[in-house]
mmCIF file with all atom_site columns, C-alpha atoms in Angstrom:
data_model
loop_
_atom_site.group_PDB
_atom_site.id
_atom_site.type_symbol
_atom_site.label_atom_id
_atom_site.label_alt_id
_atom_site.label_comp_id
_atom_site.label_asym_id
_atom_site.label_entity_id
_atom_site.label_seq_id
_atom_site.pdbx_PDB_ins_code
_atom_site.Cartn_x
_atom_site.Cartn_y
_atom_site.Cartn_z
_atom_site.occupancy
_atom_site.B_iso_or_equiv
_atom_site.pdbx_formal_charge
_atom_site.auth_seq_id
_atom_site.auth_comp_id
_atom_site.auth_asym_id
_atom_site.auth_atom_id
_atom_site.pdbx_PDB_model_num
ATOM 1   C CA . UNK D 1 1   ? 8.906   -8.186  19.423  1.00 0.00 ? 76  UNK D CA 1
ATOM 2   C CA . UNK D 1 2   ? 7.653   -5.713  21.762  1.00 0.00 ? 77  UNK D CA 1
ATOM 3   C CA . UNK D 1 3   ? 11.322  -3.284  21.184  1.00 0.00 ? 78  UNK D CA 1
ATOM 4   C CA . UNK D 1 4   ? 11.230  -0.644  18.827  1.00 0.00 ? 79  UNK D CA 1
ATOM 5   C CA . UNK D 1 5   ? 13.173  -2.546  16.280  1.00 0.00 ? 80  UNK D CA 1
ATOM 6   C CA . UNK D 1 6   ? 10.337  -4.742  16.142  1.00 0.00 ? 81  UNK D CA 1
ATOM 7   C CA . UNK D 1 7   ? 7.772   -2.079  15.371  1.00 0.00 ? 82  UNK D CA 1
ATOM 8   C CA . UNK D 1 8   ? 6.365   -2.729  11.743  1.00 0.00 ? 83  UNK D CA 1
ATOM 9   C CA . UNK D 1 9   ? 6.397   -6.250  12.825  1.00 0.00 ? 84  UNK D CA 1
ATOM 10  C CA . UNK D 1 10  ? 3.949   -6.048  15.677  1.00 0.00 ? 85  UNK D CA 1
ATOM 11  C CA . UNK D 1 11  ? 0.335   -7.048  14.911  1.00 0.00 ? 86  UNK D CA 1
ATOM 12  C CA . UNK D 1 12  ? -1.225  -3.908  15.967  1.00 0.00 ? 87  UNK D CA 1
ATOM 13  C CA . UNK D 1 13  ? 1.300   -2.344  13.045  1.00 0.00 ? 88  UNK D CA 1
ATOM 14  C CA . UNK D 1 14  ? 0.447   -5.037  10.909  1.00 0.00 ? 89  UNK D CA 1
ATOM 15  C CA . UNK D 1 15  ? -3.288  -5.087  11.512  1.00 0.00 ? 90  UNK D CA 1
ATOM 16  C CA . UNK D 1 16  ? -2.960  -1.233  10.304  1.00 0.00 ? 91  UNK D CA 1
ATOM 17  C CA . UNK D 1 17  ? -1.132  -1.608  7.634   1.00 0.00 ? 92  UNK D CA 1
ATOM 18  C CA . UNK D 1 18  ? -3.603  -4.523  6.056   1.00 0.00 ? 93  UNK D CA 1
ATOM 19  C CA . UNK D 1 19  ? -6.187  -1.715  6.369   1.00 0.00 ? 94  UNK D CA 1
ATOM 20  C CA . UNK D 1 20  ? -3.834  1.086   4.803   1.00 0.00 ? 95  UNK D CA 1
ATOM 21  C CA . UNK D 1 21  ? -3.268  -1.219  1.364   1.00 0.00 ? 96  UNK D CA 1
ATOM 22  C CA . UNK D 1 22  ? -7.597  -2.190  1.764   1.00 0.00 ? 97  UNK D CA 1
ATOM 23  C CA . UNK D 1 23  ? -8.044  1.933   1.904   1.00 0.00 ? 98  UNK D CA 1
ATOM 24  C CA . UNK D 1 24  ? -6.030  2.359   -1.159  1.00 0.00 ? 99  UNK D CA 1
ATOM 25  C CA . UNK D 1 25  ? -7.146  -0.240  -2.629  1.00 0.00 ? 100 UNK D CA 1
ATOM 26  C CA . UNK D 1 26  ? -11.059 1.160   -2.301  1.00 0.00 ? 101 UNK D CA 1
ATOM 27  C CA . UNK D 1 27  ? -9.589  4.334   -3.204  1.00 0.00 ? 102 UNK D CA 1
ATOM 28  C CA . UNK D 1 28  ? -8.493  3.517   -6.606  1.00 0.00 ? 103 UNK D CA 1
ATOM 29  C CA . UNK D 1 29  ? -11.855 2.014   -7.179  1.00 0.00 ? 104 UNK D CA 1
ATOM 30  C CA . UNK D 1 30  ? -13.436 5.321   -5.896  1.00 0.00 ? 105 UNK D CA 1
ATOM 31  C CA . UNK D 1 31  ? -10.978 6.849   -8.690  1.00 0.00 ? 106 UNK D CA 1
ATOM 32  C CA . UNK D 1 32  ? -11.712 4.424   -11.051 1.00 0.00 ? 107 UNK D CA 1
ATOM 33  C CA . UNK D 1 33  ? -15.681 5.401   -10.826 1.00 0.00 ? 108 UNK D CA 1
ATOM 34  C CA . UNK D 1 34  ? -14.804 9.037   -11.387 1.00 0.00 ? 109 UNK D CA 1
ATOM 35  C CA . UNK D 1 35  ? -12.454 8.814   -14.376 1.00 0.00 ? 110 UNK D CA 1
ATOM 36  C CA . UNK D 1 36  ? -14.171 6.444   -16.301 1.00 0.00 ? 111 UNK D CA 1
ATOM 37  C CA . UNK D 1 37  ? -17.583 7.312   -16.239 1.00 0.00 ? 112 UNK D CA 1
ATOM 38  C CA . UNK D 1 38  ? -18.764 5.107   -19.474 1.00 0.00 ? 113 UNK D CA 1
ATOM 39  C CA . UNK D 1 39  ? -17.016 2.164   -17.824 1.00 0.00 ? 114 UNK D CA 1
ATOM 40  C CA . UNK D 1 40  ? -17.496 3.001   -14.277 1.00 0.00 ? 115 UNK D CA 1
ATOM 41  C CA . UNK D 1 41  ? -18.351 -0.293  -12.829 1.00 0.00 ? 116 UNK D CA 1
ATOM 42  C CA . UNK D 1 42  ? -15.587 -2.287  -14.240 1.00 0.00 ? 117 UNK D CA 1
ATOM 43  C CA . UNK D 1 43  ? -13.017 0.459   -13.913 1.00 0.00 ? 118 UNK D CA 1
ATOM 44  C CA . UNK D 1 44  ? -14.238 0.161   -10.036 1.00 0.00 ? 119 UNK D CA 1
ATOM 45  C CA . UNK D 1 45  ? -13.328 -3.662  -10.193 1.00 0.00 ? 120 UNK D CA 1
ATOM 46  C CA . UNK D 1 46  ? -10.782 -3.790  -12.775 1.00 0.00 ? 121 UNK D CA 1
ATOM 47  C CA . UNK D 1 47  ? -8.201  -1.091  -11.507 1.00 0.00 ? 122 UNK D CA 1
ATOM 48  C CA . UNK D 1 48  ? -8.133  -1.989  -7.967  1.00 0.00 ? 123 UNK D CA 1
ATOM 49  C CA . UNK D 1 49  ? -7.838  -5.845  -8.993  1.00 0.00 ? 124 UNK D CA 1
ATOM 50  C CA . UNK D 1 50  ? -4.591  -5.058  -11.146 1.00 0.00 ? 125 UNK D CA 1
ATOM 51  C CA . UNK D 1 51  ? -2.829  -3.085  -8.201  1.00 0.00 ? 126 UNK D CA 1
ATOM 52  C CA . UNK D 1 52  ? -3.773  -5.954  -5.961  1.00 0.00 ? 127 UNK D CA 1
ATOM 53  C CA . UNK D 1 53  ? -2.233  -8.558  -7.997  1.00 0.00 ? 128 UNK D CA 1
ATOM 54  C CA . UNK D 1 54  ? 0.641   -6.286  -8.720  1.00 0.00 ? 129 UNK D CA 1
ATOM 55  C CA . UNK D 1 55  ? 0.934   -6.035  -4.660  1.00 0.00 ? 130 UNK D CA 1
ATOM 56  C CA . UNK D 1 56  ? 0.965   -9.513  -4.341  1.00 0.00 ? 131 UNK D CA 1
ATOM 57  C CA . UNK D 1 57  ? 3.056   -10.982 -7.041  1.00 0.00 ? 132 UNK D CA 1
ATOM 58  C CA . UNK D 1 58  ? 5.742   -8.762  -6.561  1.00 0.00 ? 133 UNK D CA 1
ATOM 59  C CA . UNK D 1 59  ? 7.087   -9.473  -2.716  1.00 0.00 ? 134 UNK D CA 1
ATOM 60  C CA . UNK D 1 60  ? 10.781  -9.622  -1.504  1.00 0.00 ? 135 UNK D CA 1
ATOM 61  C CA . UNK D 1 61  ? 11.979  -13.048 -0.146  1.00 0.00 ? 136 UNK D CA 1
ATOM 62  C CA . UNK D 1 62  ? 12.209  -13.524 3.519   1.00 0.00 ? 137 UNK D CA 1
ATOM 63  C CA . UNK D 1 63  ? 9.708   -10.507 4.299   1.00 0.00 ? 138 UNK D CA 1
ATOM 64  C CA . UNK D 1 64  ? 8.142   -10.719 7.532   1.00 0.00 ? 139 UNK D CA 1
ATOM 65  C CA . UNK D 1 65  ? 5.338   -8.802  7.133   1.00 0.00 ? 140 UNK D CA 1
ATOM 66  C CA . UNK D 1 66  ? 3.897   -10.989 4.465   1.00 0.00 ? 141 UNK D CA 1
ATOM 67  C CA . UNK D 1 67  ? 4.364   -14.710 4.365   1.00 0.00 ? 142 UNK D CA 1
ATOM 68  C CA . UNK D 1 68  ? 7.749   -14.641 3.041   1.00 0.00 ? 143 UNK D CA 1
ATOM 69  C CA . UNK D 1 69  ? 7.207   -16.187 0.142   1.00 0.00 ? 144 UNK D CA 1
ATOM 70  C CA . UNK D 1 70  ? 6.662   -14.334 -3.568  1.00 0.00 ? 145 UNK D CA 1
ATOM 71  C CA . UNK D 1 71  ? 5.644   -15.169 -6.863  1.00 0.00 ? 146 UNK D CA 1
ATOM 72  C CA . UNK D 1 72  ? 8.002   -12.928 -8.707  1.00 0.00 ? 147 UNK D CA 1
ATOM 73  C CA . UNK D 1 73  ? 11.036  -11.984 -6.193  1.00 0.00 ? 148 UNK D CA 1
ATOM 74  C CA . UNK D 1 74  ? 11.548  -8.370  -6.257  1.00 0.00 ? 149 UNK D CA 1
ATOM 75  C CA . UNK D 1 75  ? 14.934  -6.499  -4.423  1.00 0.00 ? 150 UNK D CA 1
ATOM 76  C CA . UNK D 1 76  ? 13.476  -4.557  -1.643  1.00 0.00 ? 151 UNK D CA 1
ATOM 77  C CA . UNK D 1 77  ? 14.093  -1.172  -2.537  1.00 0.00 ? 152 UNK D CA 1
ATOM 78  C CA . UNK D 1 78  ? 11.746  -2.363  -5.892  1.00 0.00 ? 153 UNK D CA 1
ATOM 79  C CA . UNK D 1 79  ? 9.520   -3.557  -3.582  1.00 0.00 ? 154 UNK D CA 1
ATOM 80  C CA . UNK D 1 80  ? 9.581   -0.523  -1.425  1.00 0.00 ? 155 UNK D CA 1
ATOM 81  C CA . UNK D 1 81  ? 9.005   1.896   -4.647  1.00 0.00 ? 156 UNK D CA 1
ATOM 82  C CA . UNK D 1 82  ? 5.832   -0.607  -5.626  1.00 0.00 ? 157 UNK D CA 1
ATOM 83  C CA . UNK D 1 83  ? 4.526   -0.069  -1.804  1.00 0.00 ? 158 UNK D CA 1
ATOM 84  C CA . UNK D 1 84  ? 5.227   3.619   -1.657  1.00 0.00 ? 159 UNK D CA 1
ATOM 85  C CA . UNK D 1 85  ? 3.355   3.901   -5.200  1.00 0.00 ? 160 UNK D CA 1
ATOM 86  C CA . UNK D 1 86  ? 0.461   2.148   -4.081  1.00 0.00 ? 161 UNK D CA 1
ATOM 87  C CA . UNK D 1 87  ? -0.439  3.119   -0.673  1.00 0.00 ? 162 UNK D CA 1
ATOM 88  C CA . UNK D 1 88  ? 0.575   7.020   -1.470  1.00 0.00 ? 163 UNK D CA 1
ATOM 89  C CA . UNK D 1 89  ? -1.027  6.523   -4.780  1.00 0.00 ? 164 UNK D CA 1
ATOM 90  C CA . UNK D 1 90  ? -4.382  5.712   -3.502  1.00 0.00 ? 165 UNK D CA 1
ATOM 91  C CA . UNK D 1 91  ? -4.097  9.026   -1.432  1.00 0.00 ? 166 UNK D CA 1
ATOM 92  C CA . UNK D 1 92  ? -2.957  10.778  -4.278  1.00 0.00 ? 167 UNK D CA 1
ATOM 93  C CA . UNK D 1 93  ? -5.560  9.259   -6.626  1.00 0.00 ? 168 UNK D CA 1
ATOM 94  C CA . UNK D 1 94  ? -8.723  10.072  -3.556  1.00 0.00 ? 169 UNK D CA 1
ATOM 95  C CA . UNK D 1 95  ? -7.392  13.903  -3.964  1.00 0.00 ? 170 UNK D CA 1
ATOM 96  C CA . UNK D 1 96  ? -7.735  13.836  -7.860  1.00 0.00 ? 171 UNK D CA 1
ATOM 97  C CA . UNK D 1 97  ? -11.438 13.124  -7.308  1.00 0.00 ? 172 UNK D CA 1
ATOM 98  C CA . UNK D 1 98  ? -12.335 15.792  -4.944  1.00 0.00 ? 173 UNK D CA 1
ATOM 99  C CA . UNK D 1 99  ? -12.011 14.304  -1.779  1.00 0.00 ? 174 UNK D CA 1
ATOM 100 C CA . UNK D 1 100 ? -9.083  16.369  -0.568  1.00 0.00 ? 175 UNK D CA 1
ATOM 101 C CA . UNK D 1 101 ? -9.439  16.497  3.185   1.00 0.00 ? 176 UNK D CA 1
ATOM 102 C CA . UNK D 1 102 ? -9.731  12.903  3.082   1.00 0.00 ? 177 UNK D CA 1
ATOM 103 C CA . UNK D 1 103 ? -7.044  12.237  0.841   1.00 0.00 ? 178 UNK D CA 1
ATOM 104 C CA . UNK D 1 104 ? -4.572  14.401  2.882   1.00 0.00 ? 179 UNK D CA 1
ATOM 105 C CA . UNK D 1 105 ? -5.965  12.731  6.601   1.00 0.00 ? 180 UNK D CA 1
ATOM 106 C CA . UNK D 1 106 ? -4.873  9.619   4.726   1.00 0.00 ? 181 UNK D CA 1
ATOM 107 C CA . UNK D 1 107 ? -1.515  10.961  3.576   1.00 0.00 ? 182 UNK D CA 1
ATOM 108 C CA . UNK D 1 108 ? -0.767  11.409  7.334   1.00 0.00 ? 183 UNK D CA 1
ATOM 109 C CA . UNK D 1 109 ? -1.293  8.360   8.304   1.00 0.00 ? 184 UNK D CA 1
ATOM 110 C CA . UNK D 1 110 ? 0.396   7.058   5.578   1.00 0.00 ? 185 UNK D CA 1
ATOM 111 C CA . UNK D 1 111 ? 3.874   9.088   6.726   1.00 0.00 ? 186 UNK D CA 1
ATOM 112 C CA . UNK D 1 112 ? 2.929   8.264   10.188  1.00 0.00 ? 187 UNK D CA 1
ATOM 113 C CA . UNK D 1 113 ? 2.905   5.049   9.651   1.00 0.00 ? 188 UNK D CA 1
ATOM 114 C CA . UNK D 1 114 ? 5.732   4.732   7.386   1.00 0.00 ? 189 UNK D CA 1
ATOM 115 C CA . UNK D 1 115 ? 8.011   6.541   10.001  1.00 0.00 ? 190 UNK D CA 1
ATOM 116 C CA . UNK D 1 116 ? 7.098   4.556   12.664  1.00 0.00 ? 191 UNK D CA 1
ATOM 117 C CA . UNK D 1 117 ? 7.757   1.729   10.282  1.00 0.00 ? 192 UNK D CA 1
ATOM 118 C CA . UNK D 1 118 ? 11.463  2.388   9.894   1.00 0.00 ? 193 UNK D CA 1
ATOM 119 C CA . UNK D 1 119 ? 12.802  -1.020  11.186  1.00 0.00 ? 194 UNK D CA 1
ATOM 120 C CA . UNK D 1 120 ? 11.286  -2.788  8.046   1.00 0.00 ? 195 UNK D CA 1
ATOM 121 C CA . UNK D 1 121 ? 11.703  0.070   5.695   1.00 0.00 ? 196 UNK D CA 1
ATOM 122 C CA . UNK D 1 122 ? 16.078  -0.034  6.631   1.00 0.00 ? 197 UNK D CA 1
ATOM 123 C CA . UNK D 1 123 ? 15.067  -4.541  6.325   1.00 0.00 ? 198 UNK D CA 1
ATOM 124 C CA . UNK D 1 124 ? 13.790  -3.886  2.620   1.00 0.00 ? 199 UNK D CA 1
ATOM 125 C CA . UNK D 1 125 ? 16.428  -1.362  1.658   1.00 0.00 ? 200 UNK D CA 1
ATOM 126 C CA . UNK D 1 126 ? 18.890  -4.191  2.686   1.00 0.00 ? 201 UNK D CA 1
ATOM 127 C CA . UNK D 1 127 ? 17.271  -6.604  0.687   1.00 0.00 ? 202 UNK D CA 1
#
């Protein structure tokens, strides 16, 4: 586990990413308070629940880095897209309120983490 190959797999890298989809997560709620002002508090709720479910229904078979099991089995490059769309989404969606410096700190981590993530990124394209 400890080999290269194993990276994305380690819990260190796994710990980290849990955080990265919580960040976007909070950061689509952050959005969601912005752009809806009239319906701020639910936006806040409801936008960052529907990602979340999105997240987890949709899961390829077999991934390690979740429990393996899905609701809704999704090919991995699908599940791949969904991933990049959420976790560079909530990025993308922190910079359309304002908050650019954080939004592009949190960019860079997210293409840190994805290149150091390769091993299961080359696993989902497979799958």
């Amino acid at each position: 586990m400890g080999s290269r190959s194993q990276l994305a797999y380690h819990p260190a890298m796994l710990a980290l990413r849990f955080l990265l989809e919580v960040t976007a997560l909070v950061c689509f709620g952050y959005w969601g308070w912005h752009v809806f002002s009239d319906l701020r508090y639910g936006a806040a709720l409801l936008v960052p629940l529907l990602i979340a479910t999105a997240w987890g229904v949709f899961a390829t078979p077999g991934d390690k880095s979740r429990s393996g099991n899905t609701i809704i089995a999704t090919a991995g490059p699908l599940r791949l897209l969904l991933e990049l769309a959420v976790l560079f989404g909530g990025a993308a969606a922190l910079y359309t309120t304002g908050a650019h410096t954080s939004a592009l700190l949190l960019a860079a981590l997210l293409a840190a983490y994805h290149a150091a993530s390769i091993d299961r990124i080359t696993w989902l394209l497979r799958h």
